């Protein structure tokens, strides 16, 4: 007796109504996100291949694949055939606005692609509104809490705190470091070559006193940080979770990413407000995103407005 035979007749799905399993051509087996493509979406394979050739990040390709997959589930059909009215109805189900913005920004390029290629005459996503990105205040960890955190951290976590708080590295960038990523210039300054978001490579300085604490623990070659349990290098999630758990254990509500905010804020003040220096440190393509990372010290702002010109005559 098979598993299907054990299902009561009244609960069996008629053969003609069962979902078909769509096999993808072998040429796309190596495309990021291939494992997620369980719903048929016409021209998705071509679009993903175009994204790869255009240099889009693997994470972006996977996210778009997943977004179209869930859109297909909502539509109960192929997203290629969606109408503008259907996409309006789908977008109305996305809450909060930050989710609406994220999901909308993921599916719109697919429809632009199929229209540009002549596969569709119209673009049903063209009039979907894109909510503005939320403007949040930067939340750098305070100097007092940061110094307390590094003073009590065990060596493994300490090195990650230093790279985030003084060199502004993301958890993924720290996890991806190899011994070969570090090199000293003619002055002895150590630089770390990291691969940031969007496969953008940059070099960031590592303070000498930080390097003195980091270098002794590095292996002769290869990945800098091996897993404490299992084999292979650590992942971004491992770095982030371990550091977040440590900060919480110290009674701090700050996240590990707040150390990157701190590095940006302190670099801004140390350079006299040089936004390009902060941009190079963080690896952001757009200067406009720096407001999320850099915070003007209240004392600086208060001193600035107090120094503004004032009337010479007495006011009543």
CSV table of N, CA and C in Angstrom, one decimal, residues 20-25 36-48 64-73 76-82 110-111 114:
chain,number,residue,atom,x,y,z
A,20,UNK,N,1.5,21.0,-10.6
A,20,UNK,CA,2.6,20.4,-11.4
A,20,UNK,C,3.9,20.8,-10.8
A,21,UNK,N,4.9,19.9,-10.9
A,21,UNK,CA,6.3,20.2,-10.5
A,21,UNK,C,7.0,20.6,-11.8
A,22,UNK,N,7.5,21.8,-11.8
A,22,UNK,CA,8.2,22.3,-13.0
A,22,UNK,C,9.7,22.2,-12.8
A,23,UNK,N,10.3,21.4,-13.8
A,23,UNK,CA,11.7,21.3,-13.8
A,23,UNK,C,12.3,22.4,-14.6
A,24,UNK,N,13.4,22.9,-14.1
A,24,UNK,CA,14.1,24.0,-14.7
A,24,UNK,C,15.2,23.5,-15.6
A,25,UNK,N,15.5,24.2,-16.7
A,25,UNK,CA,16.6,23.8,-17.6
A,25,UNK,C,17.9,23.7,-16.8
A,36,UNK,N,14.7,27.9,-4.9
A,36,UNK,CA,13.5,28.5,-4.4
A,36,UNK,C,12.4,28.5,-5.5
A,37,UNK,N,12.8,28.2,-6.8
A,37,UNK,CA,11.9,28.4,-7.9
A,37,UNK,C,10.9,27.2,-8.0
A,38,UNK,N,9.9,27.2,-7.2
A,38,UNK,CA,8.9,26.1,-7.2
A,38,UNK,C,7.6,26.5,-7.9
A,39,UNK,N,7.4,27.8,-8.2
A,39,UNK,CA,6.2,28.3,-8.9
A,39,UNK,C,6.7,28.8,-10.3
A,40,UNK,N,5.9,28.5,-11.3
A,40,UNK,CA,6.2,28.9,-12.6
A,40,UNK,C,6.1,30.3,-12.9
A,41,UNK,N,7.1,31.0,-13.3
A,41,UNK,CA,7.1,32.4,-13.7
A,41,UNK,C,7.8,32.5,-15.0
A,42,UNK,N,7.0,32.9,-16.0
A,42,UNK,CA,7.6,33.0,-17.4
A,42,UNK,C,8.7,34.0,-17.4
A,43,UNK,N,9.7,33.7,-18.1
A,43,UNK,CA,10.9,34.6,-18.3
A,43,UNK,C,11.7,34.9,-17.1
A,44,UNK,N,11.4,34.2,-16.0
A,44,UNK,CA,12.1,34.5,-14.8
A,44,UNK,C,13.6,34.0,-15.0
A,45,UNK,N,13.7,32.9,-15.6
A,45,UNK,CA,15.1,32.3,-15.9
A,45,UNK,C,15.9,33.4,-16.6
A,46,UNK,N,15.4,33.9,-17.7
A,46,UNK,CA,16.1,34.9,-18.4
A,46,UNK,C,16.4,36.2,-17.6
A,47,UNK,N,15.4,36.5,-16.7
A,47,UNK,CA,15.6,37.7,-15.9
A,47,UNK,C,16.7,37.5,-14.9
A,48,UNK,N,16.8,36.3,-14.3
A,48,UNK,CA,17.8,36.0,-13.3
A,48,UNK,C,19.2,36.0,-13.9
A,64,UNK,N,14.7,38.4,-5.0
A,64,UNK,CA,13.7,38.6,-6.1
A,64,UNK,C,13.0,37.3,-6.5
A,65,UNK,N,13.8,36.3,-6.5
A,65,UNK,CA,13.2,35.0,-6.8
A,65,UNK,C,12.1,34.6,-5.7
A,66,UNK,N,12.5,34.8,-4.5
A,66,UNK,CA,11.5,34.5,-3.4
A,66,UNK,C,10.3,35.4,-3.5
A,67,UNK,N,10.5,36.7,-3.8
A,67,UNK,CA,9.4,37.6,-3.9
A,67,UNK,C,8.4,37.2,-5.0
A,68,UNK,N,8.9,36.8,-6.1
A,68,UNK,CA,8.0,36.4,-7.2
A,68,UNK,C,7.4,35.0,-6.9
A,69,UNK,N,8.1,34.2,-6.2
A,69,UNK,CA,7.5,32.9,-5.8
A,69,UNK,C,6.3,33.2,-4.9
A,70,UNK,N,6.4,34.0,-3.9
A,70,UNK,CA,5.3,34.3,-3.0
A,70,UNK,C,4.2,35.1,-3.7
A,71,UNK,N,4.6,35.9,-4.7
A,71,UNK,CA,3.5,36.6,-5.5
A,71,UNK,C,2.7,35.6,-6.3
A,72,UNK,N,3.4,34.5,-6.8
A,72,UNK,CA,2.7,33.5,-7.6
A,72,UNK,C,1.7,32.7,-6.7
A,73,UNK,N,2.2,32.5,-5.4
A,73,UNK,CA,1.3,31.8,-4.5
A,73,UNK,C,0.0,32.6,-4.2
A,76,UNK,N,-2.2,32.6,-7.2
A,76,UNK,CA,-2.6,31.3,-7.7
A,76,UNK,C,-2.4,31.2,-9.2
A,77,UNK,N,-1.3,31.7,-9.6
A,77,UNK,CA,-1.0,31.7,-11.1
A,77,UNK,C,0.4,32.3,-11.4
A,78,UNK,N,0.6,32.5,-12.6
A,78,UNK,CA,1.9,33.0,-13.1
A,78,UNK,C,1.9,34.5,-12.9
A,79,UNK,N,2.9,35.1,-12.2
A,79,UNK,CA,3.0,36.5,-12.1
A,79,UNK,C,3.1,37.2,-13.4
A,80,UNK,N,3.6,36.6,-14.4
A,80,UNK,CA,3.8,37.2,-15.8
A,80,UNK,C,2.4,37.7,-16.3
A,81,UNK,N,1.3,37.0,-15.9
A,81,UNK,CA,0.0,37.3,-16.4
A,81,UNK,C,-0.8,38.3,-15.5
A,82,UNK,N,-0.1,38.7,-14.4
A,82,UNK,CA,-0.8,39.6,-13.5
A,82,UNK,C,-1.3,40.9,-14.1
A,110,UNK,N,11.3,43.1,-12.5
A,110,UNK,CA,10.9,41.9,-13.3
A,110,UNK,C,10.0,42.4,-14.4
A,111,UNK,N,9.0,43.2,-14.0
A,111,UNK,CA,8.0,43.6,-15.0
A,111,UNK,C,8.6,44.6,-16.0
A,114,UNK,N,10.4,42.4,-18.6
A,114,UNK,CA,9.6,41.7,-19.6
A,114,UNK,C,9.0,42.7,-20.6
